[in-house]
Coordinates of C-alpha atoms and ligand atoms in Angstrom, one line a residue:
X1 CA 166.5 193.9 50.5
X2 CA 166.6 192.3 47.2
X3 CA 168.0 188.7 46.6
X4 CA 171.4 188.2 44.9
X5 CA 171.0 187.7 41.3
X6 CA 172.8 185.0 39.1
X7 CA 176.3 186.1 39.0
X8 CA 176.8 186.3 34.6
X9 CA 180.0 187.6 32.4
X10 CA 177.4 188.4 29.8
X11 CA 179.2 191.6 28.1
X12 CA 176.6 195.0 28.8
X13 CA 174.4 192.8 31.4
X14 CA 172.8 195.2 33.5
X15 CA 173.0 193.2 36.8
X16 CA 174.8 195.8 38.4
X17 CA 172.1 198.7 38.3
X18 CA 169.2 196.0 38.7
X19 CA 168.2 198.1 42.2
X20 CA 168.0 201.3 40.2
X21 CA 165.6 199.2 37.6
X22 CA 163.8 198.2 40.5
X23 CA 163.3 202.0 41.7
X24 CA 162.0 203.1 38.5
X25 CA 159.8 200.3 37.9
X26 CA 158.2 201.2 41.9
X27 CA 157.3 204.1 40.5
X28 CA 155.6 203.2 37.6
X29 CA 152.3 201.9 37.8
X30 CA 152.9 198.5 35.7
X31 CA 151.6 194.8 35.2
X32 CA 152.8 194.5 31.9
X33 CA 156.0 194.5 31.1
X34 CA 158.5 193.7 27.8
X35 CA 162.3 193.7 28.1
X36 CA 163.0 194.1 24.1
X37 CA 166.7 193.0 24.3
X38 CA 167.3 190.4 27.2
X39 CA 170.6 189.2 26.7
X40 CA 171.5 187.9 29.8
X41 CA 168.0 188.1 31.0
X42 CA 168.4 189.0 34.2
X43 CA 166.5 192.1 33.8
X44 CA 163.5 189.9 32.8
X45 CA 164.3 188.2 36.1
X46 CA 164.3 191.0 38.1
X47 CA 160.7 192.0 36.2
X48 CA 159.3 188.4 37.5
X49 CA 161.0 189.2 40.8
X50 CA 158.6 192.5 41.0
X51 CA 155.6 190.7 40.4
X52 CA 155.0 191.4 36.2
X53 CA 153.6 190.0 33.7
X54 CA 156.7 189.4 31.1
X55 CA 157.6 189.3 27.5
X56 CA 161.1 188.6 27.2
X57 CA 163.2 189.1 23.3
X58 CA 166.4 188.4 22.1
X59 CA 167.5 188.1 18.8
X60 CA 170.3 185.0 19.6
X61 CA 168.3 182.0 20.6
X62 CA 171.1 181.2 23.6
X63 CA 169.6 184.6 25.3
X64 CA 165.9 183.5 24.8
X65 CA 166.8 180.2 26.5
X66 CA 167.6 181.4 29.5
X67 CA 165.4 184.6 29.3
X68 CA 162.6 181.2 29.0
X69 CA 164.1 179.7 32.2
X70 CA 164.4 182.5 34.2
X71 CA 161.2 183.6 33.7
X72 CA 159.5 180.3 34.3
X73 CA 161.8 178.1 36.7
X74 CA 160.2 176.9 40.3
X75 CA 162.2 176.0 43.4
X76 CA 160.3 172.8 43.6
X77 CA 161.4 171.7 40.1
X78 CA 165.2 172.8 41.0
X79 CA 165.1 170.7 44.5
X80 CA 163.6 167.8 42.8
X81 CA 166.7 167.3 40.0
X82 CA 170.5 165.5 40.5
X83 CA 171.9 168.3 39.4
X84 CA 175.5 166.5 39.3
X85 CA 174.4 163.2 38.4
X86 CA 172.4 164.8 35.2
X87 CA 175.6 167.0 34.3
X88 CA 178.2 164.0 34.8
X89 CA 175.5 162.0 32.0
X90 CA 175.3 164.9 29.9
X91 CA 179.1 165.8 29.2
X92 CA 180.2 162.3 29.6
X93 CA 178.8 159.9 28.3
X94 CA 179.7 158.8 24.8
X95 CA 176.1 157.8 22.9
X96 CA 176.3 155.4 20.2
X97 CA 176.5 157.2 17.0
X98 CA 177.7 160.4 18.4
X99 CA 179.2 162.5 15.3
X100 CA 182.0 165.1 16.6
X101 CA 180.9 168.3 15.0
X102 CA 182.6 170.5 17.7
X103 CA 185.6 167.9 17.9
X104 CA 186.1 168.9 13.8
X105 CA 185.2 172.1 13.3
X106 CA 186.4 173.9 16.0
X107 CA 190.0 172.2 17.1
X108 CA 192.2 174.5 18.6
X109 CA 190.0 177.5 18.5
X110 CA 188.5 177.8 21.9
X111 CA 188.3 174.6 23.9
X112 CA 190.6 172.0 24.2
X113 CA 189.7 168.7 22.9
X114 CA 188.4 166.9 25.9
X115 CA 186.3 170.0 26.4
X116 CA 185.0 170.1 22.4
X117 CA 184.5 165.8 23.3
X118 CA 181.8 167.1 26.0
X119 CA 180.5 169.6 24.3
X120 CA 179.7 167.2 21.3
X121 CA 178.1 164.8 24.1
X122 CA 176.5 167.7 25.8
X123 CA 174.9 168.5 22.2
X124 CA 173.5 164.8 21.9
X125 CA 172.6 164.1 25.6
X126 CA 170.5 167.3 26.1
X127 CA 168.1 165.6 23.6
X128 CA 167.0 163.0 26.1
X129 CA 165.5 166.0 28.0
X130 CA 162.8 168.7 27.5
X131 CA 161.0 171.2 29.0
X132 CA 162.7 173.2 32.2
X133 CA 165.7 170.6 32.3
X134 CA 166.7 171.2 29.0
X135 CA 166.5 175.0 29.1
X136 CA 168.2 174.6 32.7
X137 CA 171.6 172.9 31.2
X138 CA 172.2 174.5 28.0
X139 CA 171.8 178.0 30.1
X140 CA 173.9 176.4 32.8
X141 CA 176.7 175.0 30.3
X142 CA 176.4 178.6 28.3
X143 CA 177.8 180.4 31.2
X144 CA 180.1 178.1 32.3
X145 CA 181.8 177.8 28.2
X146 CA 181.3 181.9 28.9
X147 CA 183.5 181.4 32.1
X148 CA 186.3 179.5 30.4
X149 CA 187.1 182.0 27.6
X150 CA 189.6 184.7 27.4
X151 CA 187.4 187.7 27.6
X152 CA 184.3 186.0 28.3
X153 CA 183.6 186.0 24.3
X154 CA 183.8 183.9 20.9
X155 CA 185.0 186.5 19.1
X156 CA 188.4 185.3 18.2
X157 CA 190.0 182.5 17.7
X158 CA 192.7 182.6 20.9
X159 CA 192.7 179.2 23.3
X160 CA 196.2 179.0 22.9
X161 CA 196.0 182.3 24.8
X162 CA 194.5 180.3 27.5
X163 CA 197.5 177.4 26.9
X164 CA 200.0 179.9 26.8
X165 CA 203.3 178.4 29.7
X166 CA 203.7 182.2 30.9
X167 CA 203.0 182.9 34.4
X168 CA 199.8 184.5 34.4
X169 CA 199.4 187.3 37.2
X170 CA 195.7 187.5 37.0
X171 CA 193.8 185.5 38.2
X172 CA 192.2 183.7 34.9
X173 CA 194.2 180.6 34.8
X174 CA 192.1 179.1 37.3
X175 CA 188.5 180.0 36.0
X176 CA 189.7 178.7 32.6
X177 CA 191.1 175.3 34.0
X178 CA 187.5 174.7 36.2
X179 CA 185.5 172.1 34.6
X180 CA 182.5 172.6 32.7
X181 CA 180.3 171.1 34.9
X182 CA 181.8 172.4 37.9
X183 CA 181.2 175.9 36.8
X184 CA 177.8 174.8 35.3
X185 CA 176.8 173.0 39.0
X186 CA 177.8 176.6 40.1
X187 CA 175.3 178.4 38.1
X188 CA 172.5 176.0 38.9
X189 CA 173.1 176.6 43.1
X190 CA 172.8 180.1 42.1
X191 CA 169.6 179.8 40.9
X192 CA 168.4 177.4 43.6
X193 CA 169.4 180.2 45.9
X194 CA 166.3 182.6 45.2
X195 CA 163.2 182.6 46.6
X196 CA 160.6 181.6 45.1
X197 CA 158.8 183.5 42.3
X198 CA 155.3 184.3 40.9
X199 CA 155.0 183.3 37.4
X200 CA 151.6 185.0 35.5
X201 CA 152.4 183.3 31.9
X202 CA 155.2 185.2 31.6
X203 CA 157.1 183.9 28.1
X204 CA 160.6 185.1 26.0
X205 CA 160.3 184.7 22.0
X206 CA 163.3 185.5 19.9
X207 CA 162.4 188.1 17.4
X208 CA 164.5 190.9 14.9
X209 CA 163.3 194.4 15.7
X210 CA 163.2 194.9 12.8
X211 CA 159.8 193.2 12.5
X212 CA 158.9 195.2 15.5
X213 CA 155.2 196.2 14.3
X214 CA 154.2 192.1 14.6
X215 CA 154.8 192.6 18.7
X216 CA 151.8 192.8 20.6
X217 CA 151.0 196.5 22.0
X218 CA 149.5 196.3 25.2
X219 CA 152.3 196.5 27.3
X220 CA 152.5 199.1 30.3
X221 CA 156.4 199.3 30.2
X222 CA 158.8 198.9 26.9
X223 CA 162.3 198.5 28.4
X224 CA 164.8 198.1 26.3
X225 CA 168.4 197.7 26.5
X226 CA 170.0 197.6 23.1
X227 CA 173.6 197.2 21.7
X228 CA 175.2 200.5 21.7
X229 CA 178.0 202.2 19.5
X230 CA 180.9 203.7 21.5
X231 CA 182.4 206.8 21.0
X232 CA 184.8 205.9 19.1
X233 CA 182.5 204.7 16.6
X234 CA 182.7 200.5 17.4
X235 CA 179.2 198.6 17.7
X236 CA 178.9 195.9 20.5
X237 CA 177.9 193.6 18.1
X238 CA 176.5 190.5 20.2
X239 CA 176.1 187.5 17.5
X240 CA 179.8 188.0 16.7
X241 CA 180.6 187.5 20.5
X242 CA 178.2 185.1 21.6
X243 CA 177.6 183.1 18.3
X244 CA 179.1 179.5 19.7
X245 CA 176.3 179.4 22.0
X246 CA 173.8 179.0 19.4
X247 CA 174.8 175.6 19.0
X248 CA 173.8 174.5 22.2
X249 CA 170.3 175.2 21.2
X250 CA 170.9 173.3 17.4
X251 CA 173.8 171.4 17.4
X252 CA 173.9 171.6 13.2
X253 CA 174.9 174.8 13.8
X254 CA 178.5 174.1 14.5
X255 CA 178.7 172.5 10.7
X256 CA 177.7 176.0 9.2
X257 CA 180.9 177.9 10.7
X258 CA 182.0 180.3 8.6
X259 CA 185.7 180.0 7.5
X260 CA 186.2 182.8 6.3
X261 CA 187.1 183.7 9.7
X262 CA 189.3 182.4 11.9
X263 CA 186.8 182.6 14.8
X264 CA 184.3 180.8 12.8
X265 CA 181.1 182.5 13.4
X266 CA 178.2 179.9 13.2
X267 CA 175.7 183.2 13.0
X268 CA 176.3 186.3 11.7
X269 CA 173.1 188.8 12.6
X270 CA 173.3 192.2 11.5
X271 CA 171.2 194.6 13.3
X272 CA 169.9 198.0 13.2
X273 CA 171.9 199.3 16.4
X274 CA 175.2 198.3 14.5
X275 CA 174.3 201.8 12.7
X276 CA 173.8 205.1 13.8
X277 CA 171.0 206.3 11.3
X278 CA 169.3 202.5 11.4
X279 CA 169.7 202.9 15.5
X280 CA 167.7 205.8 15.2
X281 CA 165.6 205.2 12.7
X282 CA 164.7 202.0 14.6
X283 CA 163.9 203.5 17.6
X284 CA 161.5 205.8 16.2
X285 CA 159.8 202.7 14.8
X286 CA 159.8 201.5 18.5
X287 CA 158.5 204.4 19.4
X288 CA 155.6 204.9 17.1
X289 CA 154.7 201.2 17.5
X290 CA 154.5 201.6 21.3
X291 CA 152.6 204.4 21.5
X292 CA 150.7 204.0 24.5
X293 CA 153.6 202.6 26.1
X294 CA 156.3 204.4 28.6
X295 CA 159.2 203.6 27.0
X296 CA 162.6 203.0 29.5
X297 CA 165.8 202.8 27.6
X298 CA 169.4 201.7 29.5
X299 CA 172.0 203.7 27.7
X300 CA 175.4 205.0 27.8
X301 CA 176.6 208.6 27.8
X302 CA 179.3 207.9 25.2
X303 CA 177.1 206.2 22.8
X304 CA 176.2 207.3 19.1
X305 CA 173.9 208.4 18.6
X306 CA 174.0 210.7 21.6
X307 CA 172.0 210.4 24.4
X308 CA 170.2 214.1 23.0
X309 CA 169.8 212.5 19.7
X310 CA 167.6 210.0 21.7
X311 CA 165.8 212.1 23.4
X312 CA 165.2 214.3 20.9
X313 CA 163.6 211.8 18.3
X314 CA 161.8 211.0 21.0
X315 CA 160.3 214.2 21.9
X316 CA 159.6 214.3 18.3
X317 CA 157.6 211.5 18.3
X318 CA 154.8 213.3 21.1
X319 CA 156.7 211.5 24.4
X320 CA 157.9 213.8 27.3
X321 CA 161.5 212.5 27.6
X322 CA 163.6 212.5 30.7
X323 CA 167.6 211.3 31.0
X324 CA 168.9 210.2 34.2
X325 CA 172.2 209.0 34.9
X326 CA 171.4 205.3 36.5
X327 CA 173.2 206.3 39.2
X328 CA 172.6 209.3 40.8
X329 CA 169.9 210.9 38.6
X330 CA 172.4 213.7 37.8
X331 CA 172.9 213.0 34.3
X332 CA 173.1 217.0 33.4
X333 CA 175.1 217.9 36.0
X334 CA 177.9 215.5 35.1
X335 CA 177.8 215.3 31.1
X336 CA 181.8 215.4 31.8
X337 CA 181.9 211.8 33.1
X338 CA 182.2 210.1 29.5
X339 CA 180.9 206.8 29.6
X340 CA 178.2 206.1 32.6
X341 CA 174.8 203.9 32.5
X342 CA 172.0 205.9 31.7
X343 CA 168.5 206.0 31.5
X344 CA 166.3 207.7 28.9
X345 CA 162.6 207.8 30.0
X346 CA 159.7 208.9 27.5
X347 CA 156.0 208.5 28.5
X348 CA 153.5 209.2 25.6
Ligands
SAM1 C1 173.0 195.2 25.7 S1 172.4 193.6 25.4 C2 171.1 193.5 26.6 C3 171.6 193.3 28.0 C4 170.6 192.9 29.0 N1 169.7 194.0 29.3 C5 171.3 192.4 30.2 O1 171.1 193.0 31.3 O2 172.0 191.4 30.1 C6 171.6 193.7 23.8 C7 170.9 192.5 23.3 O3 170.2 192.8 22.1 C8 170.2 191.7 21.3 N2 169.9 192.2 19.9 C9 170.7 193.0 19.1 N3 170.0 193.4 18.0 C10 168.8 192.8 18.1 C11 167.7 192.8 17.2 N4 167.7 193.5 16.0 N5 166.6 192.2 17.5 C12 166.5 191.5 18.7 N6 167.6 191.4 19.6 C13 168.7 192.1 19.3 C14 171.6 191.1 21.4 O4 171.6 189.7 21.1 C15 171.9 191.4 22.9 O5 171.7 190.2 23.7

């Protein structure tokens, strides 16, 4: 029986389908292991779970943070903190000097202001620490600012959506109202709830794909989990959503906001799976690249390019290719069920 998992509102995290992750990986042989896209890293943390050796990557230097801490976090070091004392300093106290970056810049756009005042503290504080605490609190104060907006995303600029004096019948209001540290505490007990995990110099780096052919090669097991375009032709496109977060890893951020738009992006990445013909043309760079690698990719049957598109580049490229749904492995039998999780497996 497998351990419960950080909860996460990451959008596209695969911690629902982690068991049938788990299943294929059993029936691989594998030590080495890179999850390309980690996002919520949770699939890393699964891959530690099982024992591998892993390379975590995300583009957004919020995913690689907690990719980082998942994949290198001990019980021992968890039981030894003040988890509440640490977050009461952190978001609380006022340092001398302090500048108010969030405070400015982003007023009324997603937090209110005694929740911009702590994350301005927040951003000064975490500088007294290093090492596993810091990585443990800007993951832990990412999910709970995650927690706390409407949609679980930075996207737009809507707090007074969260202000709003309607009666709200779902049940939102209270999430949103729950203090930072208070849903941040939350996270942290989550953690300290699993057992405890091998570690074999596992590591998460934050690299483009697009410079794919400087990653090392020798890896048993490519995963990789990218943003996907719907079928109605919209990209997930995951620095727009998650962009505020980037400030918690370099507070300067914040002053770079881009006003231009009303949600203030303080990154704007493109990427190669915004596009369908840079998607594909990306993954047969991923493919070539890898060659001696099998390569498991988490999909959806509703994304462009189509699942066949995939596999057929694929196939093109020398792999035997297989597509399971990540269900019930009946992926052919039930092409009518229009947006599922997928797999699409190509050994060399
Ligand atoms: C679908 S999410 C991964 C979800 C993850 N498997 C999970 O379970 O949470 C895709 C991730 O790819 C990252 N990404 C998108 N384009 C990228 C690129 N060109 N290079 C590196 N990372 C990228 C995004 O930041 C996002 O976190």
């Amino acid at each position: 029986m497998m351990p419960r998992f950080p909860a996460t509102r990451f959008q596209g995290s695969k911690r629902k389908i982690l068991p049938e992750i788990a299943a294929l990986l059993n029936n691989e042989r594998c030590d080495f292991v890179i999850d390309l896209y980690s996002g919520s890293g949770i699939v890393s943390l699964l891959f530690r779970y099982l024992g591998k050796t892993v390379l975590a990557n995300d583009y957004l230097k919020y995913n690689q943070n907690t990719a980082g801490l998942f994949l290198t976090f001990s019980k021992s070091e968890l039981a030894e903190l003040d988890a509440e004392a640490d977050l009461n300093f952190l978001l609380r106290h006022v340092p001398d000097g302090r500048k108010s970056i969030v405070s400015d810049e982003f007023a009324g756009v997603y937090f209110t202001e005694s929740e911009n005042a702590e994350i301005d503290n927040f951003c000064h504080n975490i500088n007294e620490y290093a090492g596993f605490k810091k990585s443990l609190y800007i993951y832990a104060v990412g999910q709970a600012l995650i927690k706390k907006r409407p949609y679980n995303l930075f996207h737009r600029a809507n707090l007074d959506m969260r202000l709003k004096d309607v009666k709200r019948s779902f049940g939102n209001a209270r999430t949103w109202e729950t203090a930072i540290g208070e849903h941040a505490l939350k996270c942290i007990k989550e953690l300290a709830a699993l057992p405890e995990l091998g570690d074999k110099g596992n590591k998460a780096i934050s690299v483009d794909t697009a410079n794919i052919e400087s990653f090392p090669q020798h890896y048993d097991i490519v995963y990789m989990d990218p943003p996907y375009i719907n079928g109605k032709l919209v990209p997930v496109n995951y620095s727009n959503f998650y962009h505020f977060l980037e400030g918690l890893c370099n507070y300067e951020l914040y002053l770079k906001n881009d006003k231009r738009y009303p949600h203030r992006p303080i990154v704007n990445f493109d990427s190669a799976w915004h596009k369908r013909d840079s998607a594909l043309a990306m993954l047969e760079r991923i493919c070539k690249h890898f060659s001696r690698s099998t390569i498991i990719m988490s999909y959806r049957s509703d994304g462009v390019p189509t699942p066949d598109e995939m596999a057929e580049l694929m196939r093109s490229c020398g792999r035997t290719v297989e597509v399971h749904s990540a269900g019930e492995y009946q992926y052919a039998l039930s092409k009518n069920n229009l947006n599922e999780e997928i797999f699409i497996i190509a050994r060399p």
